[in-house]
């Protein structure tokens, strides 16, 4: 079980918190590159409980910094983005993307602009996304070596979706594979789906067996079920430090992707999803269908977004949310056409994890053997965060991003026997990979 104290340590992300300091050892995907226009309006963003401003200067460089002007703390959100920097509209002080004060026009000479610095974070752009490093160390590591980040940019798809709950319960929804046969497919009868429908195996046996282990990048599970004559249906999934998952919702051989659960603050999370457009996965396969060709209820594609606003938490919000009960359809729930009554796999997961409340009260839980991936992941996170706090031990992958390179998730059927680590290694060796880059420096 997770105690109240452990729950608090695992879920709080602000400066000085146990997990918050761990998160500050890693690169964080913050916003789409397309959200920032040269000399365009600054954006308010929230990351790890800090209110920040992001802007793109006249040369195309991106700055991410504390929104408060270092003079008298007026918000730089109101600032003028002009001629290579952001100028505070209160007294005209101006800052470049690194936080250097370029101009102090309200102060008679000699001014002291070389002594003033806005609190700016390091930034890189990759795969159409602005990444921020909020650590204080002099040297920052390269970006995580996810295979998907080595795929050419024009083959990578990215989406952002805000979720209104703590990052941990959002992330745990991804490594909780036993919910699939209920929340997403509880209404699907195996007689009504064809042999090659990918979700067939998950409904033949709704209580699969699991292996769970620690890995260099975090934790991994393999759910497995019999799949006919001495064959096994495998579903591998991963947790990757500090807030990433890889889900088994695609064919293992091509499923290069990474799913980030970025803590905006203690009670809001941004889902940031990178995937390869040529992968055979839930994003490229047709909507699941019954043998008669009718789409399986609740598996609708696409998400309806509210318009983005300039609020700290106003970006990439779904139109179906707690305020309208995630548009649950009680008729569909009762007549068996959609088990949950909610249409869309992502929305079902979103509704469930938001319905737990802003931060789960861990003392009320009754974790089962089928939750062992969740308990192991919590323990791995907590041990790493405490080792950082108590002994300064750098957490997994933070300064050795190559550990992520061996992480893959997905499903496959195999007759290779039950040595699950061996099965994983042989499937990984046969899978599609991007060319191995020379280890990239943080550009
Ligand atoms: S508060 Fe920003 S210039 Fe004075
Ligand atoms: Fe799910």
PDB file of C-alpha atoms and ligand atoms in Angstrom, residues 173 179 183-184 349, ligand 2:
ATOM      1  CA  UNK A 173      -3.831   4.795 -16.039  1.00  0.00           C
ATOM      2  CA  UNK A 179      -8.662  -2.115 -17.177  1.00  0.00           C
ATOM      3  CA  UNK A 183     -13.369   0.331 -19.381  1.00  0.00           C
ATOM      4  CA  UNK A 184     -12.615   0.151 -23.104  1.00  0.00           C
ATOM      5  CA  UNK A 349      -9.047   7.136 -19.587  1.00  0.00           C
TER       6      UNK A 349
HETATM    7 FE1  LIG B   2      -7.025   2.909 -20.980  1.00  0.00          FE
END
